[in-house]
Amino acid sequence: MNFSPQLRTPGPTPIPERVQRAMAAPMINHRGPEFKALLADVVSGLQWAFQTSNDILVFPASGTGGMESAAANLLSPNERVLVPVIGAFGERFADLAEAFGAQVVRYGVPWGEAADPQDIDEILAKEPEITTVLVTHNETSTGVTNRLGEISQVVRRHGRLLVVDGVSSIGSIDLPVDSWGVDVAITASQKGWMAPPGLTMVSVSKAAWTRQGKATAPRFYFDWERARKMQAQGATFTTPAISIMFGVREALQMMRQESLPSIFRRHQRLAAAFRAAVGALGLRLLAQPEVASPTVTAVYLPEALQGDAGKDLLRTWREKYGLVVAGGQGHLTGKIFRIGHLGAVTEQDVVATASALEAGLRDHGHRFDAGAAVAAVEGVIRAPDTTLVA
Ligand code: PMP
């Protein structure tokens, strides 16, 4: 019997009891004073977490909705845009821009690698008609984090608009929106925000507002201008995701108590611990180590456990050991598994996960030194902070 399964998918993520209780509050009128206060708390908390004074808009939608809102508000037919594609969510951003009539320049790298800021520099220098760069910060399908600080410098130097899919990074990996000059940053409640899926949050810079006023793509549900006017009055255009907002407000309070630097450090430690466990199990990471993600670790299944055997392994982890991890996406289906470690995940949780990883692999005949993954994890989480590279 598993009384409390370990949810180690890279979204949805575990929900702390405090957040769950906050979401159980009685329903309120979304045109009344309590909602006005709720919206103000959520928006100011998000501005703190995004490290921005830009406007933040919230919509009842998943992260893809936030991405679609950017396309609908910023693009016009035949607009030329650059999308660095380093995995499935980069593909999604490119497909989405195409669906809105943009001419998409796709810059791809092999899955497991990050975009090279120098390549982006060269493409933008060669293509002055590219107006906008749509980039994934943390590619959840491969467990790779793009070097967004450098990319943002390049994009700014070329004077193009920078739109960032920060769905699995903001609030877990440092993304200082204002100091990096990110025009639009997008995230969603089921990731580092420790809440259920259903709320997308989008920050919009002055330059993005100027573009929004000129862009001609069709928009309705996600019209940012209408959302801004409504939010200025303490309301939203449609019925908001009230219970999820109760949860996000509570989660933001917990995050403020922990502080952003501590949260970012915790995620780095968890990721380092999982990478050590993977090595101790004789398994291979998908990501190049220097760009491996602090929030999700993608691991090749052992040769003998790829395909259907891998599905069986995931079932054993889930049914026998209460460990829920994610499989691969796209051409990596059946080849990798992904461990999510963002949001409400502690260092002690990682010890339990390593133990369950070992147990399932042992049941399926994979050979390694018993206890090696647990020991590797403990080695990392007991080490002083200074041994971790930022
Ligand atoms: N981008 C990234 C980086 C993601 O991780 C996800 C969700 N896994 C999405 C976009 C899409 O978000 P959603 O599933 O909430 O629409």
CSV table of C-alpha atoms and ligand atoms in Angstrom, one decimal:
chain,number,residue,atom,x,y,z
A,1,MET,CA,0.0,0.0,0.0
A,2,ASN,CA,1.3,3.4,-0.9
A,3,PHE,CA,-0.3,6.0,1.3
A,4,SER,CA,1.3,8.9,-0.3
A,5,PRO,CA,2.8,8.4,-3.8
A,6,GLN,CA,5.9,10.4,-4.7
A,7,LEU,CA,4.8,12.6,-7.7
A,8,ARG,CA,8.0,13.2,-9.5
A,9,THR,CA,6.6,14.4,-12.8
A,10,PRO,CA,7.9,17.8,-14.1
A,11,GLY,CA,4.4,19.2,-13.7
A,12,PRO,CA,1.9,18.7,-12.2
A,13,THR,CA,3.9,18.9,-9.0
A,14,PRO,CA,3.1,18.0,-5.4
A,15,ILE,CA,0.8,20.4,-3.6
A,16,PRO,CA,1.7,21.3,0.0
A,17,GLU,CA,-1.0,20.8,2.6
A,18,ARG,CA,-1.1,24.5,3.3
A,19,VAL,CA,-1.9,25.2,-0.3
A,20,GLN,CA,-4.5,22.4,-0.5
A,21,ARG,CA,-6.2,23.9,2.6
A,22,ALA,CA,-6.2,27.4,1.1
A,23,MET,CA,-7.9,26.0,-2.0
A,24,ALA,CA,-10.7,24.5,0.0
A,25,ALA,CA,-11.9,27.9,1.1
A,26,PRO,CA,-15.6,28.7,0.2
A,27,MET,CA,-16.2,30.2,-3.2
A,28,ILE,CA,-16.4,34.0,-3.5
A,29,ASN,CA,-18.0,36.5,-5.9
A,30,HIS,CA,-15.5,37.2,-8.7
A,31,ARG,CA,-16.9,40.7,-9.1
A,32,GLY,CA,-16.6,41.5,-5.4
A,33,PRO,CA,-14.0,42.9,-2.9
A,34,GLU,CA,-12.5,39.6,-1.8
A,35,PHE,CA,-11.6,38.8,-5.4
A,36,LYS,CA,-10.1,42.2,-5.9
A,37,ALA,CA,-7.8,41.6,-2.9
A,38,LEU,CA,-7.0,38.1,-4.1
A,39,LEU,CA,-6.0,39.4,-7.6
A,40,ALA,CA,-3.9,42.2,-6.1
A,41,ASP,CA,-2.1,39.7,-3.8
A,42,VAL,CA,-1.4,37.2,-6.6
A,43,VAL,CA,-0.2,39.9,-9.1
A,44,SER,CA,2.1,41.5,-6.6
A,45,GLY,CA,3.5,38.1,-5.5
A,46,LEU,CA,4.1,37.2,-9.0
A,47,GLN,CA,5.9,40.5,-9.7
A,48,TRP,CA,8.2,39.6,-6.8
A,49,ALA,CA,8.8,36.1,-8.1
A,50,PHE,CA,9.3,37.2,-11.7
A,51,GLN,CA,11.6,40.0,-10.4
A,52,THR,CA,9.8,42.6,-12.5
A,53,SER,CA,7.7,45.7,-12.3
A,54,ASN,CA,6.1,44.9,-15.6
A,55,ASP,CA,2.3,44.2,-15.8
A,56,ILE,CA,1.4,40.6,-15.0
A,57,LEU,CA,-1.8,39.2,-16.5
A,58,VAL,CA,-3.5,36.0,-15.4
A,59,PHE,CA,-5.8,33.8,-17.5
A,60,PRO,CA,-7.6,30.5,-16.7
A,61,ALA,CA,-5.6,28.3,-19.0
A,62,SER,CA,-2.6,26.0,-19.0
A,63,GLY,CA,0.9,27.2,-20.0
A,64,THR,CA,0.2,26.7,-23.7
A,65,GLY,CA,-2.6,29.2,-23.3
A,66,GLY,CA,-0.1,31.7,-22.0
A,67,MET,CA,2.1,31.0,-25.0
A,68,GLU,CA,-0.9,31.4,-27.4
A,69,SER,CA,-1.7,34.7,-25.7
A,70,ALA,CA,1.8,35.9,-26.7
A,71,ALA,CA,1.3,34.9,-30.3
A,72,ALA,CA,-2.2,36.4,-30.5
A,73,ASN,CA,-1.1,39.7,-29.1
A,74,LEU,CA,2.4,40.2,-30.6
A,75,LEU,CA,2.3,38.7,-34.1
A,76,SER,CA,0.9,39.8,-37.5
A,77,PRO,CA,0.6,37.7,-40.6
A,78,ASN,CA,4.0,36.9,-42.2
A,79,GLU,CA,5.9,38.4,-39.3
A,80,ARG,CA,9.3,36.8,-39.3
A,81,VAL,CA,10.3,35.3,-35.9
A,82,LEU,CA,13.1,33.1,-34.6
A,83,VAL,CA,12.4,30.1,-32.5
A,84,PRO,CA,15.4,28.2,-31.1
A,85,VAL,CA,14.1,24.6,-30.9
A,86,ILE,CA,15.9,22.4,-28.4
A,87,GLY,CA,13.1,20.0,-27.6
A,88,ALA,CA,9.3,19.4,-27.7
A,89,PHE,CA,8.3,22.7,-26.2
A,90,GLY,CA,10.4,24.7,-28.6
A,91,GLU,CA,8.7,22.8,-31.4
A,92,ARG,CA,5.4,23.7,-29.8
A,93,PHE,CA,6.3,27.4,-29.8
A,94,ALA,CA,7.3,27.3,-33.4
A,95,ASP,CA,4.2,25.4,-34.5
A,96,LEU,CA,2.1,27.9,-32.5
A,97,ALA,CA,3.6,31.0,-34.2
A,98,GLU,CA,3.1,29.3,-37.5
A,99,ALA,CA,-0.6,28.7,-36.7
A,100,PHE,CA,-0.8,32.5,-36.1
A,101,GLY,CA,0.6,33.2,-39.6
A,102,ALA,CA,4.2,34.0,-38.7
A,103,GLN,CA,7.1,33.0,-40.9
A,104,VAL,CA,9.1,30.9,-38.5
A,105,VAL,CA,12.9,30.6,-38.6
A,106,ARG,CA,13.6,27.4,-36.7
A,107,TYR,CA,17.1,27.1,-35.2
A,108,GLY,CA,17.5,23.5,-34.0
A,109,VAL,CA,20.1,21.7,-32.0
A,110,PRO,CA,20.2,18.0,-31.1
A,111,TRP,CA,17.9,17.2,-28.2
A,112,GLY,CA,20.0,17.2,-25.0
A,113,GLU,CA,21.9,20.4,-26.0
A,114,ALA,CA,21.2,24.0,-25.4
A,115,ALA,CA,20.9,26.8,-27.9
A,116,ASP,CA,24.2,28.6,-28.6
A,117,PRO,CA,23.8,32.4,-28.0
A,118,GLN,CA,26.5,33.0,-30.6
A,119,ASP,CA,24.4,31.2,-33.3
A,120,ILE,CA,21.4,33.3,-32.3
A,121,ASP,CA,23.6,36.4,-32.7
A,122,GLU,CA,24.6,35.3,-36.2
A,123,ILE,CA,21.1,34.5,-37.3
A,124,LEU,CA,19.8,37.9,-36.0
A,125,ALA,CA,22.7,39.7,-37.7
A,126,LYS,CA,21.9,38.0,-41.0
A,127,GLU,CA,18.1,38.4,-40.7
A,128,PRO,CA,17.3,42.0,-39.8
A,129,GLU,CA,13.6,41.3,-40.7
A,130,ILE,CA,13.2,39.0,-37.7
A,131,THR,CA,11.2,41.0,-35.2
A,132,THR,CA,10.8,38.6,-32.3
A,133,VAL,CA,12.6,35.7,-30.6
A,134,LEU,CA,10.4,33.1,-28.9
A,135,VAL,CA,12.6,30.9,-26.7
A,136,THR,CA,12.1,28.1,-24.1
A,137,HIS,CA,14.0,28.8,-20.9
A,138,ASN,CA,13.9,25.3,-19.5
A,139,GLU,CA,13.1,22.6,-22.0
A,140,THR,CA,11.1,20.1,-19.9
A,141,SER,CA,11.2,17.4,-22.6
A,142,THR,CA,15.0,17.1,-22.5
A,143,GLY,CA,16.0,18.5,-19.1
A,144,VAL,CA,18.1,21.3,-20.6
A,145,THR,CA,18.2,24.9,-19.4
A,146,ASN,CA,19.0,27.5,-22.1
A,147,ARG,CA,21.6,30.1,-21.3
A,148,LEU,CA,18.9,32.8,-21.2
A,149,GLY,CA,21.1,35.5,-19.6
A,150,GLU,CA,23.4,35.4,-22.6
A,151,ILE,CA,20.6,35.0,-25.1
A,152,SER,CA,18.7,38.0,-23.7
A,153,GLN,CA,21.8,40.1,-24.1
A,154,VAL,CA,22.1,39.1,-27.7
A,155,VAL,CA,18.4,39.7,-28.5
A,156,ARG,CA,18.5,43.1,-26.7
A,157,ARG,CA,21.6,44.1,-28.6
A,158,HIS,CA,19.8,43.4,-31.9
A,159,GLY,CA,16.7,45.3,-30.7
A,160,ARG,CA,14.3,42.4,-31.1
A,161,LEU,CA,11.4,41.5,-28.8
A,162,LEU,CA,12.2,38.6,-26.5
A,163,VAL,CA,9.4,36.2,-25.5
A,164,VAL,CA,10.3,33.5,-23.0
A,165,ASP,CA,8.5,30.2,-22.2
A,166,GLY,CA,9.4,30.0,-18.5
A,167,VAL,CA,6.7,27.5,-17.8
A,168,SER,CA,9.0,25.1,-16.0
A,169,SER,CA,11.6,27.7,-14.8
A,170,ILE,CA,10.1,30.8,-13.3
A,171,GLY,CA,9.9,30.6,-9.6
A,172,SER,CA,12.3,27.6,-9.5
A,173,ILE,CA,15.3,28.8,-11.7
A,174,ASP,CA,16.5,32.4,-11.6
A,175,LEU,CA,14.9,34.4,-14.3
A,176,PRO,CA,15.2,38.1,-13.4
A,177,VAL,CA,12.8,39.5,-16.0
A,178,ASP,CA,13.7,43.2,-15.6
A,179,SER,CA,17.5,42.9,-15.4
A,180,TRP,CA,17.6,40.5,-18.3
A,181,GLY,CA,15.1,42.7,-20.3
A,182,VAL,CA,12.7,39.8,-21.0
A,183,ASP,CA,9.7,41.4,-22.8
A,184,VAL,CA,7.2,38.6,-22.2
A,185,ALA,CA,7.7,35.8,-19.7
A,186,ILE,CA,5.1,33.0,-19.4
A,187,THR,CA,4.5,30.4,-16.7
A,188,ALA,CA,1.8,28.1,-15.4
A,189,SER,CA,0.4,27.1,-11.9
A,190,GLN,CA,1.2,23.4,-12.0
A,191,LYS,CA,5.0,23.8,-12.1
A,192,GLY,CA,7.2,25.6,-9.5
A,193,TRP,CA,4.1,27.3,-8.1
A,194,MET,CA,3.0,24.2,-6.1
A,195,ALA,CA,-0.6,24.5,-7.3
A,196,PRO,CA,-2.9,22.5,-9.7
A,197,PRO,CA,-2.9,23.2,-13.4
A,198,GLY,CA,-5.3,25.8,-14.7
A,199,LEU,CA,-3.7,29.3,-14.3
A,200,THR,CA,-1.3,30.9,-16.7
A,201,MET,CA,0.7,34.0,-15.8
A,202,VAL,CA,2.3,36.3,-18.3
A,203,SER,CA,4.5,39.4,-17.8
A,204,VAL,CA,4.4,42.1,-20.4
A,205,SER,CA,7.0,44.9,-20.9
A,206,LYS,CA,6.5,48.4,-22.2
A,207,ALA,CA,8.0,47.4,-25.6
A,208,ALA,CA,5.7,44.4,-25.7
A,209,TRP,CA,2.7,46.7,-25.1
A,210,THR,CA,3.8,48.9,-27.9
A,211,ARG,CA,4.0,45.9,-30.2
A,212,GLN,CA,0.6,44.6,-28.9
A,213,GLY,CA,-1.0,47.9,-30.1
A,214,LYS,CA,0.2,47.4,-33.7
A,215,ALA,CA,0.0,43.6,-34.1
A,216,THR,CA,-3.0,42.3,-36.1
A,217,ALA,CA,-3.3,38.6,-35.2
A,218,PRO,CA,-6.8,37.7,-34.2
A,219,ARG,CA,-7.4,37.6,-30.5
A,220,PHE,CA,-10.4,37.4,-28.2
A,221,TYR,CA,-10.1,35.3,-25.0
A,222,PHE,CA,-6.5,36.2,-24.6
A,223,ASP,CA,-6.7,39.9,-25.5
A,224,TRP,CA,-4.1,41.4,-23.3
A,225,GLU,CA,-5.4,45.0,-23.5
A,226,ARG,CA,-8.8,44.0,-22.3
A,227,ALA,CA,-7.2,41.9,-19.6
A,228,ARG,CA,-5.1,44.8,-18.4
A,229,LYS,CA,-8.1,47.2,-18.2
A,230,MET,CA,-10.1,44.6,-16.3
A,231,GLN,CA,-7.3,43.8,-13.9
A,232,ALA,CA,-6.8,47.6,-13.3
A,233,GLN,CA,-10.3,47.5,-11.8
A,234,GLY,CA,-9.6,44.4,-9.7
A,235,ALA,CA,-11.5,42.0,-12.0
A,236,THR,CA,-11.0,39.7,-14.9
A,237,PHE,CA,-12.8,39.4,-18.3
A,238,THR,CA,-14.0,35.8,-17.9
A,239,THR,CA,-14.7,33.9,-14.7
A,240,PRO,CA,-11.3,33.4,-13.1
A,241,ALA,CA,-9.7,30.2,-11.7
A,242,ILE,CA,-10.6,31.4,-8.2
A,243,SER,CA,-9.6,28.2,-6.2
A,244,ILE,CA,-6.2,27.9,-8.0
A,245,MET,CA,-5.6,31.6,-7.3
A,246,PHE,CA,-6.3,30.9,-3.6
A,247,GLY,CA,-3.6,28.2,-3.9
A,248,VAL,CA,-1.1,30.3,-5.7
A,249,ARG,CA,-1.5,33.1,-3.2
A,250,GLU,CA,-0.7,30.7,-0.4
A,251,ALA,CA,2.2,29.2,-2.3
A,252,LEU,CA,3.6,32.7,-2.9
A,253,GLN,CA,3.6,33.3,0.8
A,254,MET,CA,5.6,30.1,1.4
A,255,MET,CA,8.0,31.2,-1.4
A,256,ARG,CA,8.5,34.6,0.2
A,257,GLN,CA,9.3,32.8,3.5
A,258,GLU,CA,11.9,30.6,1.8
A,259,SER,CA,13.3,33.5,-0.3
A,260,LEU,CA,14.1,33.3,-4.0
A,261,PRO,CA,17.9,32.7,-3.6
A,262,SER,CA,17.1,29.7,-1.3
A,263,ILE,CA,14.5,28.3,-3.6
A,264,PHE,CA,16.9,28.5,-6.6
A,265,ARG,CA,19.7,26.9,-4.5
A,266,ARG,CA,17.4,24.1,-3.3
A,267,HIS,CA,16.5,23.3,-6.9
A,268,GLN,CA,20.2,23.2,-7.9
A,269,ARG,CA,20.9,20.9,-5.0
A,270,LEU,CA,18.1,18.5,-5.9
A,271,ALA,CA,19.2,18.4,-9.5
A,272,ALA,CA,22.8,17.8,-8.5
A,273,ALA,CA,21.6,15.0,-6.2
A,274,PHE,CA,19.6,13.3,-9.0
A,275,ARG,CA,22.5,13.6,-11.4
A,276,ALA,CA,24.8,11.9,-8.8
A,277,ALA,CA,22.2,9.1,-8.4
A,278,VAL,CA,22.0,8.6,-12.1
A,279,GLY,CA,25.7,8.2,-12.3
A,280,ALA,CA,25.7,5.8,-9.3
A,281,LEU,CA,23.1,3.6,-11.1
A,282,GLY,CA,25.3,3.4,-14.2
A,283,LEU,CA,22.7,5.3,-16.2
A,284,ARG,CA,23.3,8.2,-18.7
A,285,LEU,CA,21.8,11.7,-18.7
A,286,LEU,CA,20.3,13.0,-21.8
A,287,ALA,CA,21.4,16.6,-21.1
A,288,GLN,CA,24.9,17.8,-21.6
A,289,PRO,CA,26.0,18.2,-18.0
A,290,GLU,CA,26.8,21.9,-18.2
A,291,VAL,CA,23.3,22.8,-19.3
A,292,ALA,CA,21.4,20.2,-17.2
A,293,SER,CA,18.2,21.5,-15.7
A,294,PRO,CA,17.7,22.4,-12.1
A,295,THR,CA,14.0,21.3,-12.3
A,296,VAL,CA,13.9,18.1,-14.5
A,297,THR,CA,16.4,15.3,-15.1
A,298,ALA,CA,16.1,13.2,-18.2
A,299,VAL,CA,17.7,9.8,-18.1
A,300,TYR,CA,18.3,7.2,-20.8
A,301,LEU,CA,16.7,3.9,-19.9
A,302,PRO,CA,19.2,1.1,-19.8
A,303,GLU,CA,19.5,-0.6,-23.3
A,304,ALA,CA,17.7,-3.7,-22.0
A,305,LEU,CA,14.8,-1.7,-20.6
A,306,GLN,CA,13.9,0.5,-23.6
A,307,GLY,CA,10.5,0.4,-25.3
A,308,ASP,CA,7.8,-1.8,-23.7
A,309,ALA,CA,10.3,-2.9,-21.0
A,310,GLY,CA,10.6,0.7,-20.0
A,311,LYS,CA,6.9,1.0,-19.7
A,312,ASP,CA,6.9,-2.0,-17.4
A,313,LEU,CA,9.7,-0.4,-15.3
A,314,LEU,CA,7.6,2.8,-14.9
A,315,ARG,CA,4.6,0.6,-13.9
A,316,THR,CA,6.7,-1.1,-11.2
A,317,TRP,CA,7.9,2.2,-9.9
A,318,ARG,CA,4.4,3.5,-9.8
A,319,GLU,CA,2.5,0.4,-8.5
A,320,LYS,CA,5.0,-1.3,-6.3
A,321,TYR,CA,7.0,1.7,-5.0
A,322,GLY,CA,4.6,4.6,-5.3
A,323,LEU,CA,7.1,6.6,-7.5
A,324,VAL,CA,5.5,8.4,-10.4
A,325,VAL,CA,8.0,9.7,-13.0
A,326,ALA,CA,7.4,10.8,-16.6
A,327,GLY,CA,8.3,9.0,-19.8
A,328,GLY,CA,9.9,10.5,-22.9
A,329,GLN,CA,8.3,12.7,-25.5
A,330,GLY,CA,8.5,12.7,-29.3
A,331,HIS,CA,11.4,10.5,-30.6
A,332,LEU,CA,12.5,9.9,-27.1
A,333,THR,CA,9.4,8.0,-26.2
A,334,GLY,CA,10.5,4.6,-24.8
A,335,LYS,CA,14.1,5.7,-24.6
A,336,ILE,CA,14.2,8.0,-21.6
A,337,PHE,CA,12.4,8.7,-18.4
A,338,ARG,CA,12.2,12.1,-16.7
A,339,ILE,CA,12.3,12.9,-13.0
A,340,GLY,CA,10.6,16.2,-12.0
A,341,HIS,CA,12.0,18.0,-9.0
A,342,LEU,CA,10.4,21.4,-8.9
A,343,GLY,CA,8.1,23.1,-6.5
A,344,ALA,CA,7.4,21.4,-3.2
A,345,VAL,CA,10.2,18.8,-3.3
A,346,THR,CA,12.7,18.6,-0.4
A,347,GLU,CA,16.1,17.0,0.0
A,348,GLN,CA,14.6,14.2,2.1
A,349,ASP,CA,12.2,13.5,-0.8
A,350,VAL,CA,15.2,12.9,-3.1
A,351,VAL,CA,16.5,10.2,-0.8
A,352,ALA,CA,13.2,8.4,-0.9
A,353,THR,CA,13.0,8.8,-4.7
A,354,ALA,CA,16.6,7.4,-5.1
A,355,SER,CA,15.6,4.4,-2.9
A,356,ALA,CA,12.5,3.7,-5.1
A,357,LEU,CA,14.5,4.1,-8.3
A,358,GLU,CA,17.0,1.5,-7.0
A,359,ALA,CA,14.2,-0.9,-6.0
A,360,GLY,CA,12.4,-0.8,-9.4
A,361,LEU,CA,15.6,-1.1,-11.4
A,362,ARG,CA,16.8,-4.1,-9.3
A,363,ASP,CA,13.4,-5.8,-9.9
A,364,HIS,CA,13.9,-5.4,-13.6
A,365,GLY,CA,17.4,-6.9,-13.6
A,366,HIS,CA,19.5,-3.8,-13.9
A,367,ARG,CA,22.8,-4.3,-12.1
A,368,PHE,CA,24.4,-1.7,-9.8
A,369,ASP,CA,25.9,-1.5,-6.3
A,370,ALA,CA,23.0,-1.8,-3.9
A,371,GLY,CA,22.5,1.5,-2.0
A,372,ALA,CA,24.7,3.4,-4.4
A,373,ALA,CA,22.1,5.9,-5.6
A,374,VAL,CA,20.9,6.7,-2.0
A,375,ALA,CA,24.5,7.2,-0.9
A,376,ALA,CA,25.2,9.4,-3.9
A,377,VAL,CA,22.2,11.6,-3.1
A,378,GLU,CA,23.1,11.8,0.5
A,379,GLY,CA,26.7,12.8,-0.4
A,380,VAL,CA,25.3,15.8,-2.4
A,381,ILE,CA,22.6,16.9,0.1
A,382,ARG,CA,25.0,16.8,3.1
A,383,ALA,CA,27.7,18.7,1.2
A,384,PRO,CA,28.1,22.4,2.0
A,385,ASP,CA,26.4,24.7,-0.4
A,386,THR,CA,29.6,26.2,-1.7
A,387,THR,CA,30.4,23.0,-3.5
A,388,LEU,CA,27.6,23.6,-5.9
A,389,VAL,CA,28.2,25.6,-9.1
A,390,ALA,CA,25.5,28.2,-9.6
B,1,PMP,N1,6.5,24.8,-22.0
B,1,PMP,C1,7.2,24.1,-21.2
B,1,PMP,C2,8.6,24.3,-21.0
B,1,PMP,C3,6.5,23.1,-20.4
B,1,PMP,O1,7.2,22.3,-19.5
B,1,PMP,C4,5.1,22.9,-20.6
B,1,PMP,C5,4.3,21.8,-19.9
B,1,PMP,N2,5.0,20.7,-19.6
B,1,PMP,C6,4.5,23.7,-21.5
B,1,PMP,C7,5.2,24.6,-22.2
B,1,PMP,C8,3.0,23.5,-21.8
B,1,PMP,O2,2.3,23.8,-20.7
B,1,PMP,P1,0.8,23.2,-20.5
B,1,PMP,O3,0.9,21.8,-20.5
B,1,PMP,O4,0.5,23.8,-19.1
B,1,PMP,O5,0.0,23.8,-21.5
